[in-house]
PDB file of C-alpha atoms and ligand atoms in Angstrom:
ATOM      1  CA  MET A 164      11.260  17.155 117.612  1.00 55.00           C
ATOM      2  CA  SER A 165      12.639  20.296 119.964  1.00 52.00           C
ATOM      3  CA  GLY A 166      15.010  23.104 118.313  1.00 56.00           C
ATOM      4  CA  LYS A 167      18.066  21.470 120.444  1.00 56.00           C
ATOM      5  CA  GLU A 168      17.017  17.699 119.170  1.00 56.00           C
ATOM      6  CA  GLN A 169      16.661  18.558 115.741  1.00 70.00           C
ATOM      7  CA  ALA A 170      20.208  20.625 115.131  1.00 70.00           C
ATOM      8  CA  GLY A 171      21.367  17.629 116.592  1.00 68.00           C
ATOM      9  CA  THR A 172      20.671  15.327 113.299  1.00 84.00           C
ATOM     10  CA  LEU A 173      22.751  17.657 111.188  1.00 90.00           C
ATOM     11  CA  THR A 174      25.059  14.775 109.981  1.00 88.00           C
ATOM     12  CA  LYS A 175      27.640  17.557 108.752  1.00 94.00           C
ATOM     13  CA  ILE A 176      28.092  21.276 109.199  1.00 97.00           C
ATOM     14  CA  PRO A 177      29.643  23.763 107.547  1.00 98.00           C
ATOM     15  CA  THR A 178      32.729  25.240 109.249  1.00 98.00           C
ATOM     16  CA  HIS A 179      31.724  28.818 107.003  1.00 98.00           C
ATOM     17  CA  VAL A 180      28.931  29.781 106.140  1.00 98.00           C
ATOM     18  CA  ALA A 181      28.215  33.378 103.572  1.00 99.00           C
ATOM     19  CA  ILE A 182      25.486  34.397 103.063  1.00 98.00           C
ATOM     20  CA  ILE A 183      24.133  36.847 100.499  1.00 98.00           C
ATOM     21  CA  MET A 184      21.157  38.216 101.832  1.00 98.00           C
ATOM     22  CA  ASP A 185      18.566  39.367  98.859  1.00 98.00           C
ATOM     23  CA  GLY A 186      14.692  40.138  98.577  1.00 98.00           C
ATOM     24  CA  ASN A 187      14.444  42.651 101.199  1.00 98.00           C
ATOM     25  CA  GLY A 188      13.231  44.997  98.846  1.00 98.00           C
ATOM     26  CA  ARG A 189      10.584  42.312  97.286  1.00 98.00           C
ATOM     27  CA  TRP A 190       9.604  41.784 101.063  1.00 98.00           C
ATOM     28  CA  ALA A 191       8.794  45.657 101.449  1.00 98.00           C
ATOM     29  CA  ALA A 192       7.011  45.899  98.232  1.00 98.00           C
ATOM     30  CA  LYS A 193       5.075  42.467  98.837  1.00 98.00           C
ATOM     31  CA  ARG A 194       3.652  45.041 101.759  1.00 98.00           C
ATOM     32  CA  GLY A 195       3.381  47.894 100.474  1.00 98.00           C
ATOM     33  CA  LEU A 196       6.182  49.138 102.273  1.00 98.00           C
ATOM     34  CA  PRO A 197       9.468  51.325 101.853  1.00 97.00           C
ATOM     35  CA  ARG A 198      12.769  49.556 101.155  1.00 97.00           C
ATOM     36  CA  LEU A 199      13.958  50.181 104.018  1.00 97.00           C
ATOM     37  CA  ALA A 200      11.456  48.537 106.042  1.00 98.00           C
ATOM     38  CA  GLY A 201      12.667  45.803 104.242  1.00 98.00           C
ATOM     39  CA  HIS A 202      16.103  46.090 105.273  1.00 98.00           C
ATOM     40  CA  ARG A 203      15.069  46.749 109.055  1.00 98.00           C
ATOM     41  CA  ALA A 204      13.094  43.666 108.583  1.00 98.00           C
ATOM     42  CA  GLY A 205      16.309  41.528 106.728  1.00 98.00           C
ATOM     43  CA  THR A 206      18.446  43.063 110.054  1.00 98.00           C
ATOM     44  CA  GLU A 207      16.033  41.518 113.036  1.00 98.00           C
ATOM     45  CA  ASN A 208      16.450  38.358 110.933  1.00 98.00           C
ATOM     46  CA  LEU A 209      19.849  38.303 111.500  1.00 98.00           C
ATOM     47  CA  ARG A 210      20.005  38.023 114.199  1.00 96.00           C
ATOM     48  CA  ARG A 211      17.890  35.370 114.223  1.00 97.00           C
ATOM     49  CA  ILE A 212      20.356  33.798 111.693  1.00 98.00           C
ATOM     50  CA  ILE A 213      23.342  34.806 114.187  1.00 97.00           C
ATOM     51  CA  ARG A 214      21.587  32.501 117.134  1.00 96.00           C
ATOM     52  CA  ALA A 215      21.114  29.555 114.977  1.00 97.00           C
ATOM     53  CA  SER A 216      24.457  29.620 113.578  1.00 98.00           C
ATOM     54  CA  VAL A 217      25.658  29.448 117.164  1.00 96.00           C
ATOM     55  CA  GLU A 218      23.442  26.937 117.780  1.00 96.00           C
ATOM     56  CA  PHE A 219      23.919  25.185 114.878  1.00 97.00           C
ATOM     57  CA  GLY A 220      28.175  25.170 115.789  1.00 97.00           C
ATOM     58  CA  VAL A 221      28.861  27.230 112.693  1.00 98.00           C
ATOM     59  CA  LYS A 222      32.248  29.208 113.496  1.00 98.00           C
ATOM     60  CA  TYR A 223      32.559  31.647 110.782  1.00 98.00           C
ATOM     61  CA  LEU A 224      29.364  33.664 109.221  1.00 98.00           C
ATOM     62  CA  THR A 225      29.958  36.068 106.354  1.00 98.00           C
ATOM     63  CA  ILE A 226      26.923  38.432 105.188  1.00 98.00           C
ATOM     64  CA  TYR A 227      26.645  40.817 102.065  1.00 98.00           C
ATOM     65  CA  ALA A 228      25.180  43.730 103.982  1.00 98.00           C
ATOM     66  CA  PHE A 229      26.308  46.595 101.002  1.00 98.00           C
ATOM     67  CA  SER A 230      28.390  45.792  97.967  1.00 97.00           C
ATOM     68  CA  THR A 231      30.608  48.296  95.887  1.00 96.00           C
ATOM     69  CA  GLU A 232      28.021  48.288  93.433  1.00 96.00           C
ATOM     70  CA  ASN A 233      25.296  49.391  96.129  1.00 97.00           C
ATOM     71  CA  TRP A 234      26.701  53.078  96.120  1.00 98.00           C
ATOM     72  CA  GLY A 235      24.328  53.140  92.754  1.00 97.00           C
ATOM     73  CA  ARG A 236      21.115  53.316  94.625  1.00 97.00           C
ATOM     74  CA  PRO A 237      18.896  56.177  95.714  1.00 96.00           C
ATOM     75  CA  GLN A 238      20.856  58.025  98.472  1.00 97.00           C
ATOM     76  CA  GLU A 239      18.024  57.620 100.787  1.00 97.00           C
ATOM     77  CA  GLU A 240      18.629  53.732 100.874  1.00 97.00           C
ATOM     78  CA  ILE A 241      22.323  54.022 100.733  1.00 98.00           C
ATOM     79  CA  GLU A 242      22.001  56.620 103.817  1.00 98.00           C
ATOM     80  CA  GLY A 243      19.593  54.316 105.629  1.00 98.00           C
ATOM     81  CA  LEU A 244      21.637  51.231 105.030  1.00 98.00           C
ATOM     82  CA  LEU A 245      24.661  52.858 106.727  1.00 98.00           C
ATOM     83  CA  ASN A 246      22.528  53.875 110.085  1.00 98.00           C
ATOM     84  CA  ILE A 247      21.014  50.287 110.227  1.00 97.00           C
ATOM     85  CA  LEU A 248      25.000  49.363 110.173  1.00 97.00           C
ATOM     86  CA  GLU A 249      25.267  52.016 112.408  1.00 98.00           C
ATOM     87  CA  ASP A 250      22.532  50.922 115.083  1.00 97.00           C
ATOM     88  CA  VAL A 251      23.652  47.778 114.699  1.00 96.00           C
ATOM     89  CA  ILE A 252      26.835  48.728 116.175  1.00 97.00           C
ATOM     90  CA  ASP A 253      24.889  50.911 118.958  1.00 97.00           C
ATOM     91  CA  ARG A 254      22.399  48.681 119.505  1.00 96.00           C
ATOM     92  CA  GLU A 255      23.560  44.940 119.802  1.00 96.00           C
ATOM     93  CA  LEU A 256      27.764  45.086 120.303  1.00 98.00           C
ATOM     94  CA  ASN A 257      27.331  44.246 124.216  1.00 97.00           C
ATOM     95  CA  GLU A 258      25.169  41.589 123.526  1.00 96.00           C
ATOM     96  CA  LEU A 259      27.391  40.224 120.754  1.00 97.00           C
ATOM     97  CA  HIS A 260      29.719  40.665 122.976  1.00 98.00           C
ATOM     98  CA  GLN A 261      29.066  38.854 125.851  1.00 97.00           C
ATOM     99  CA  GLN A 262      27.768  35.899 123.313  1.00 95.00           C
ATOM    100  CA  GLY A 263      31.374  35.291 122.409  1.00 97.00           C
ATOM    101  CA  VAL A 264      31.088  36.643 118.413  1.00 98.00           C
ATOM    102  CA  GLN A 265      33.937  38.151 117.256  1.00 98.00           C
ATOM    103  CA  LEU A 266      32.885  40.998 114.764  1.00 98.00           C
ATOM    104  CA  ARG A 267      35.301  41.568 111.543  1.00 98.00           C
ATOM    105  CA  HIS A 268      34.870  43.823 108.643  1.00 98.00           C
ATOM    106  CA  ILE A 269      35.647  42.982 104.737  1.00 98.00           C
ATOM    107  CA  GLY A 270      35.896  45.372 102.328  1.00 98.00           C
ATOM    108  CA  HIS A 271      36.465  49.423 102.356  1.00 97.00           C
ATOM    109  CA  LEU A 272      35.684  51.624 105.075  1.00 97.00           C
ATOM    110  CA  ASP A 273      37.423  54.736 103.612  1.00 96.00           C
ATOM    111  CA  ARG A 274      33.594  55.505 101.884  1.00 95.00           C
ATOM    112  CA  LEU A 275      31.861  55.538 105.784  1.00 97.00           C
ATOM    113  CA  PRO A 276      30.967  58.793 107.704  1.00 97.00           C
ATOM    114  CA  LEU A 277      34.440  58.881 109.828  1.00 98.00           C
ATOM    115  CA  SER A 278      32.309  58.348 113.302  1.00 97.00           C
ATOM    116  CA  LEU A 279      31.114  55.424 111.744  1.00 98.00           C
ATOM    117  CA  GLN A 280      34.642  53.949 110.815  1.00 98.00           C
ATOM    118  CA  GLU A 281      35.789  54.639 114.156  1.00 98.00           C
ATOM    119  CA  LYS A 282      32.852  52.318 115.319  1.00 98.00           C
ATOM    120  CA  VAL A 283      33.273  49.746 112.834  1.00 98.00           C
ATOM    121  CA  LYS A 284      36.939  49.623 114.073  1.00 98.00           C
ATOM    122  CA  ASP A 285      36.343  49.892 117.896  1.00 98.00           C
ATOM    123  CA  ALA A 286      34.050  47.014 117.262  1.00 98.00           C
ATOM    124  CA  VAL A 287      36.321  45.126 115.975  1.00 98.00           C
ATOM    125  CA  ALA A 288      38.897  45.425 118.373  1.00 98.00           C
ATOM    126  CA  LEU A 289      36.457  44.744 121.289  1.00 98.00           C
ATOM    127  CA  THR A 290      36.077  41.279 120.217  1.00 98.00           C
ATOM    128  CA  ARG A 291      38.999  40.047 118.759  1.00 98.00           C
ATOM    129  CA  ASN A 292      39.310  37.499 121.697  1.00 98.00           C
ATOM    130  CA  ASN A 293      35.785  36.038 121.298  1.00 98.00           C
ATOM    131  CA  ASP A 294      35.639  32.840 119.803  1.00 97.00           C
ATOM    132  CA  ARG A 295      31.955  31.198 119.392  1.00 98.00           C
ATOM    133  CA  LEU A 296      31.338  32.648 116.458  1.00 98.00           C
ATOM    134  CA  VAL A 297      33.437  34.972 113.982  1.00 98.00           C
ATOM    135  CA  LEU A 298      31.059  37.278 111.957  1.00 98.00           C
ATOM    136  CA  ASN A 299      32.869  38.906 108.835  1.00 98.00           C
ATOM    137  CA  VAL A 300      30.840  41.851 107.684  1.00 98.00           C
ATOM    138  CA  ALA A 301      31.076  42.578 103.990  1.00 98.00           C
ATOM    139  CA  PHE A 302      30.163  46.023 103.260  1.00 98.00           C
ATOM    140  CA  ASN A 303      31.727  48.402 100.605  1.00 98.00           C
ATOM    141  CA  TYR A 304      32.748  44.560 100.007  1.00 98.00           C
ATOM    142  CA  GLY A 305      33.382  43.373  96.018  1.00 98.00           C
ATOM    143  CA  GLY A 306      35.073  40.308  94.929  1.00 98.00           C
ATOM    144  CA  ARG A 307      37.314  41.852  91.771  1.00 98.00           C
ATOM    145  CA  ASP A 308      37.853  45.044  94.074  1.00 97.00           C
ATOM    146  CA  GLU A 309      39.593  42.206  96.341  1.00 98.00           C
ATOM    147  CA  ILE A 310      41.600  40.762  94.265  1.00 98.00           C
ATOM    148  CA  VAL A 311      42.729  43.919  92.496  1.00 98.00           C
ATOM    149  CA  CYS A 312      43.747  45.386  96.035  1.00 98.00           C
ATOM    150  CA  ALA A 313      45.509  41.924  96.687  1.00 98.00           C
ATOM    151  CA  ILE A 314      47.716  42.448  93.925  1.00 98.00           C
ATOM    152  CA  LYS A 315      48.668  45.664  93.927  1.00 98.00           C
ATOM    153  CA  GLU A 316      49.685  44.707  97.946  1.00 98.00           C
ATOM    154  CA  MET A 317      51.666  41.678  96.671  1.00 98.00           C
ATOM    155  CA  ILE A 318      53.350  44.354  93.872  1.00 98.00           C
ATOM    156  CA  ARG A 319      54.644  47.069  96.362  1.00 98.00           C
ATOM    157  CA  ALA A 320      55.602  44.095  98.816  1.00 98.00           C
ATOM    158  CA  GLY A 321      58.444  43.282  96.289  1.00 98.00           C
ATOM    159  CA  VAL A 322      56.391  39.469  95.807  1.00 98.00           C
ATOM    160  CA  SER A 323      58.134  37.707  92.878  1.00 98.00           C
ATOM    161  CA  ALA A 324      56.595  36.664  89.763  1.00 97.00           C
ATOM    162  CA  ASP A 325      57.751  32.861  90.923  1.00 98.00           C
ATOM    163  CA  GLU A 326      56.459  33.850  94.622  1.00 98.00           C
ATOM    164  CA  VAL A 327      52.550  34.024  93.602  1.00 98.00           C
ATOM    165  CA  THR A 328      50.489  30.669  94.139  1.00 98.00           C
ATOM    166  CA  PRO A 329      46.779  30.199  95.621  1.00 97.00           C
ATOM    167  CA  GLU A 330      48.090  30.707  99.440  1.00 97.00           C
ATOM    168  CA  LEU A 331      50.127  33.414  98.430  1.00 98.00           C
ATOM    169  CA  VAL A 332      46.987  35.566  97.070  1.00 98.00           C
ATOM    170  CA  SER A 333      44.682  34.314  99.828  1.00 98.00           C
ATOM    171  CA  ARG A 334      47.029  35.741 102.584  1.00 98.00           C
ATOM    172  CA  TYR A 335      46.950  39.004 100.597  1.00 98.00           C
ATOM    173  CA  LEU A 336      42.514  39.305 100.490  1.00 98.00           C
ATOM    174  CA  PHE A 337      40.458  40.646 103.113  1.00 98.00           C
ATOM    175  CA  THR A 338      39.630  37.399 104.395  1.00 98.00           C
ATOM    176  CA  ALA A 339      43.075  36.693 105.492  1.00 98.00           C
ATOM    177  CA  GLY A 340      43.271  34.094 108.042  1.00 96.00           C
ATOM    178  CA  LEU A 341      39.750  33.036 107.766  1.00 98.00           C
ATOM    179  CA  PRO A 342      38.686  29.614 105.841  1.00 98.00           C
ATOM    180  CA  ASP A 343      36.718  30.210 102.658  1.00 98.00           C
ATOM    181  CA  PRO A 344      33.401  29.543 103.004  1.00 98.00           C
ATOM    182  CA  ASP A 345      31.998  26.259 102.600  1.00 98.00           C
ATOM    183  CA  LEU A 346      28.306  27.090 101.940  1.00 98.00           C
ATOM    184  CA  ILE A 347      27.441  29.935 100.487  1.00 98.00           C
ATOM    185  CA  ILE A 348      23.666  30.886 100.630  1.00 98.00           C
ATOM    186  CA  ARG A 349      21.409  33.282  98.145  1.00 98.00           C
ATOM    187  CA  THR A 350      17.816  33.764  99.492  1.00 98.00           C
ATOM    188  CA  SER A 351      15.320  35.391  97.043  1.00 98.00           C
ATOM    189  CA  GLY A 352      15.569  33.061  93.997  1.00 98.00           C
ATOM    190  CA  GLU A 353      18.414  35.140  92.259  1.00 97.00           C
ATOM    191  CA  LEU A 354      21.115  32.753  90.800  1.00 98.00           C
ATOM    192  CA  ARG A 355      23.743  34.873  90.909  1.00 96.00           C
ATOM    193  CA  VAL A 356      27.003  35.232  92.782  1.00 97.00           C
ATOM    194  CA  SER A 357      27.402  39.045  92.294  1.00 97.00           C
ATOM    195  CA  ASN A 358      30.985  39.667  93.495  1.00 98.00           C
ATOM    196  CA  PHE A 359      30.700  38.423  96.386  1.00 98.00           C
ATOM    197  CA  LEU A 360      33.838  35.694  97.391  1.00 98.00           C
ATOM    198  CA  ILE A 361      34.622  35.305  93.753  1.00 98.00           C
ATOM    199  CA  TRP A 362      38.307  33.457  94.673  1.00 98.00           C
ATOM    200  CA  GLN A 363      37.202  32.367  98.379  1.00 98.00           C
ATOM    201  CA  GLY A 364      34.170  30.029  97.144  1.00 98.00           C
ATOM    202  CA  ALA A 365      35.789  28.433  94.039  1.00 97.00           C
ATOM    203  CA  TYR A 366      34.970  25.018  95.757  1.00 96.00           C
ATOM    204  CA  ALA A 367      31.788  26.331  98.655  1.00 98.00           C
ATOM    205  CA  GLU A 368      28.625  24.801  98.018  1.00 98.00           C
ATOM    206  CA  TRP A 369      25.931  26.884  96.740  1.00 98.00           C
ATOM    207  CA  TYR A 370      22.497  27.031  98.150  1.00 98.00           C
ATOM    208  CA  PHE A 371      19.375  28.544  96.433  1.00 98.00           C
ATOM    209  CA  THR A 372      16.220  29.544  98.130  1.00 98.00           C
ATOM    210  CA  PRO A 373      12.973  31.630  96.733  1.00 98.00           C
ATOM    211  CA  ILE A 374      12.684  32.873 100.288  1.00 98.00           C
ATOM    212  CA  PHE A 375      13.151  36.416 100.399  1.00 98.00           C
ATOM    213  CA  TRP A 376      15.872  37.084 103.397  1.00 98.00           C
ATOM    214  CA  PRO A 377      13.187  38.841 105.917  1.00 98.00           C
ATOM    215  CA  ASP A 378      11.667  35.362 106.016  1.00 98.00           C
ATOM    216  CA  PHE A 379      14.272  32.977 105.891  1.00 98.00           C
ATOM    217  CA  ASP A 380      14.380  31.824 109.404  1.00 98.00           C
ATOM    218  CA  ARG A 381      15.789  29.180 111.879  1.00 97.00           C
ATOM    219  CA  ASP A 382      14.015  26.508 109.933  1.00 97.00           C
ATOM    220  CA  GLU A 383      14.656  27.569 106.619  1.00 98.00           C
ATOM    221  CA  TYR A 384      18.700  27.794 107.348  1.00 98.00           C
ATOM    222  CA  TYR A 385      18.378  24.169 109.030  1.00 98.00           C
ATOM    223  CA  LYS A 386      16.999  22.890 105.939  1.00 97.00           C
ATOM    224  CA  ALA A 387      20.179  24.388 103.977  1.00 98.00           C
ATOM    225  CA  LEU A 388      22.286  22.807 106.525  1.00 98.00           C
ATOM    226  CA  VAL A 389      20.641  19.728 106.054  1.00 97.00           C
ATOM    227  CA  GLU A 390      21.005  19.713 102.124  1.00 97.00           C
ATOM    228  CA  TYR A 391      24.837  20.956 102.920  1.00 97.00           C
ATOM    229  CA  GLY A 392      25.126  17.431 104.789  1.00 96.00           C
ATOM    230  CA  ARG A 393      24.295  15.407 101.844  1.00 94.00           C
ATOM    231  CA  ARG A 394      26.678  17.194  99.028  1.00 94.00           C
ATOM    232  CA  ASP A 395      29.047  14.913  98.125  1.00 89.00           C
ATOM    233  CA  ARG A 396      32.203  17.597  97.629  1.00 83.00           C
ATOM    234  CA  ARG A 397      34.835  16.561  95.554  1.00 83.00           C
ATOM    235  CA  TYR A 398      37.244  20.090  95.190  1.00 84.00           C
ATOM    236  CA  GLY A 399      37.644  18.579  91.303  1.00 81.00           C
ATOM    237  CA  ARG A 400      38.782  15.153  91.974  1.00 82.00           C
ATOM    238  CA  ILE A 401      36.368  12.038  91.786  1.00 78.00           C
ATOM    239  CA  SER A 402      36.202  10.482  94.940  1.00 66.00           C
ATOM    240  CA  THR A 403      38.715  11.124  97.982  1.00 58.00           C
ATOM    241  CA  GLY A 404      42.572  10.805  97.685  1.00 54.00           C
ATOM    242  CA  ASP A 405      42.162  10.844  93.561  1.00 52.00           C
ATOM    243  CA  SER A 406      43.828  13.927  92.315  1.00 50.00           C
ATOM    244  CA  ALA A 407      42.589  13.715  88.678  1.00 49.00           C
ATOM    245  CA  CYS A 408      41.057  17.256  86.690  1.00 46.00           C
ATOM    246  CA  GLU A 409      37.519  17.685  86.010  1.00 42.00           C
TER     247      GLU A 409
HETATM  248  C1  LIG B  32      19.820  43.439  99.074  1.00 76.32           C
HETATM  249  O1  LIG B  32      18.680  42.827  99.241  1.00 76.32           O
HETATM  250  C2  LIG B  32      20.584  43.631 100.649  1.00 76.32           C
HETATM  251  C3  LIG B  32      20.761  44.491 101.033  1.00 76.32           C
HETATM  252  C4  LIG B  32      21.966  44.958  99.544  1.00 76.32           C
HETATM  253  C5  LIG B  32      20.998  44.904 102.080  1.00 76.32           C
HETATM  254  C6  LIG B  32      21.399  43.666 103.009  1.00 76.32           C
HETATM  255  C7  LIG B  32      21.336  44.366 104.832  1.00 76.32           C
HETATM  256  C8  LIG B  32      20.881  43.894 105.413  1.00 76.32           C
HETATM  257  C9  LIG B  32      19.867  42.639 105.642  1.00 76.32           C
HETATM  258  C10 LIG B  32      20.955  44.844 106.647  1.00 76.32           C
HETATM  259  C11 LIG B  32      21.457  43.944 107.907  1.00 76.32           C
HETATM  260  C12 LIG B  32      22.860  45.084 107.684  1.00 76.32           C
HETATM  261  C13 LIG B  32      24.280  45.182 108.297  1.00 76.32           C
HETATM  262  C14 LIG B  32      24.732  46.369 107.584  1.00 76.32           C
HETATM  263  C15 LIG B  32      24.050  44.491 109.694  1.00 76.32           C
HETATM  264  P1  LIG B  32      18.066  43.875  98.168  1.00 76.32           P
HETATM  265  O2  LIG B  32      17.457  45.159  98.763  1.00 76.32           O
HETATM  266  O3  LIG B  32      18.729  44.357  96.898  1.00 76.32           O
HETATM  267  O4  LIG B  32      16.238  43.113  97.902  1.00 76.32           O
HETATM  268  P2  LIG B  32      15.797  43.176  96.502  1.00 76.32           P
HETATM  269  O5  LIG B  32      16.776  42.326  95.179  1.00 76.32           O
HETATM  270  O6  LIG B  32      14.093  42.624  96.179  1.00 76.32           O
HETATM  271  O7  LIG B  32      15.575  44.750  95.690  1.00 76.32           O
END
């Protein structure tokens, strides 16, 4: 079956897929390579997965590229990941723009070098009207930090206790305006949430695979979408239309 026909057999396409791209370091170690070689291979794979997302009809793709906790890694690795972000913008932006990809960022830019902060902002501005795929890059992102920031912003805005609802909180998060993720994929066999979209992922379906991120190719992605199609999403109800809590 050709790739296109295969994509046509998917029964249910998640609108928003989020990915914890884990296992770059172990992928590299297995080959006797430095960790950064794993991150570079992971970046190559990201290109494939962006293309496949467009092909499968996924509308939002959020990737966990650098967490608020990743500042604890060796300086060389941190600088390598900052360089990768810069390289991706320098080398891939035009193509992403031509493909109709809208680039967004969640997290804090303030710890990044000023020139990189500007590049990210310019890339977001350039692509803001694209609507084929929203590529949401979580860089210097942490879910708890995001919620703390939202609470601070609500207090600064004078929101009263009675006005606080889940919908209002969502509007104060970095992801304001984006739908919640339907499917969250974590590669490399780790079974943890790791501070990723902890508010937005409340009812996401999770898919875990032992495959390291650089090897999580289009076919593996396809398998994840097939598995998603089999899931019965009940949102705490027992069947569609029932409102009982589980
Ligand atoms: C986790 O694997 C991966 C990361 C912390 C970085 C992910 C980054 C990329 C795939 C590059 C793309 C980045 C951008 C900015 C577009 P790990 O290093 O924790 O792997 P390990 O658990 O095997 O050590």
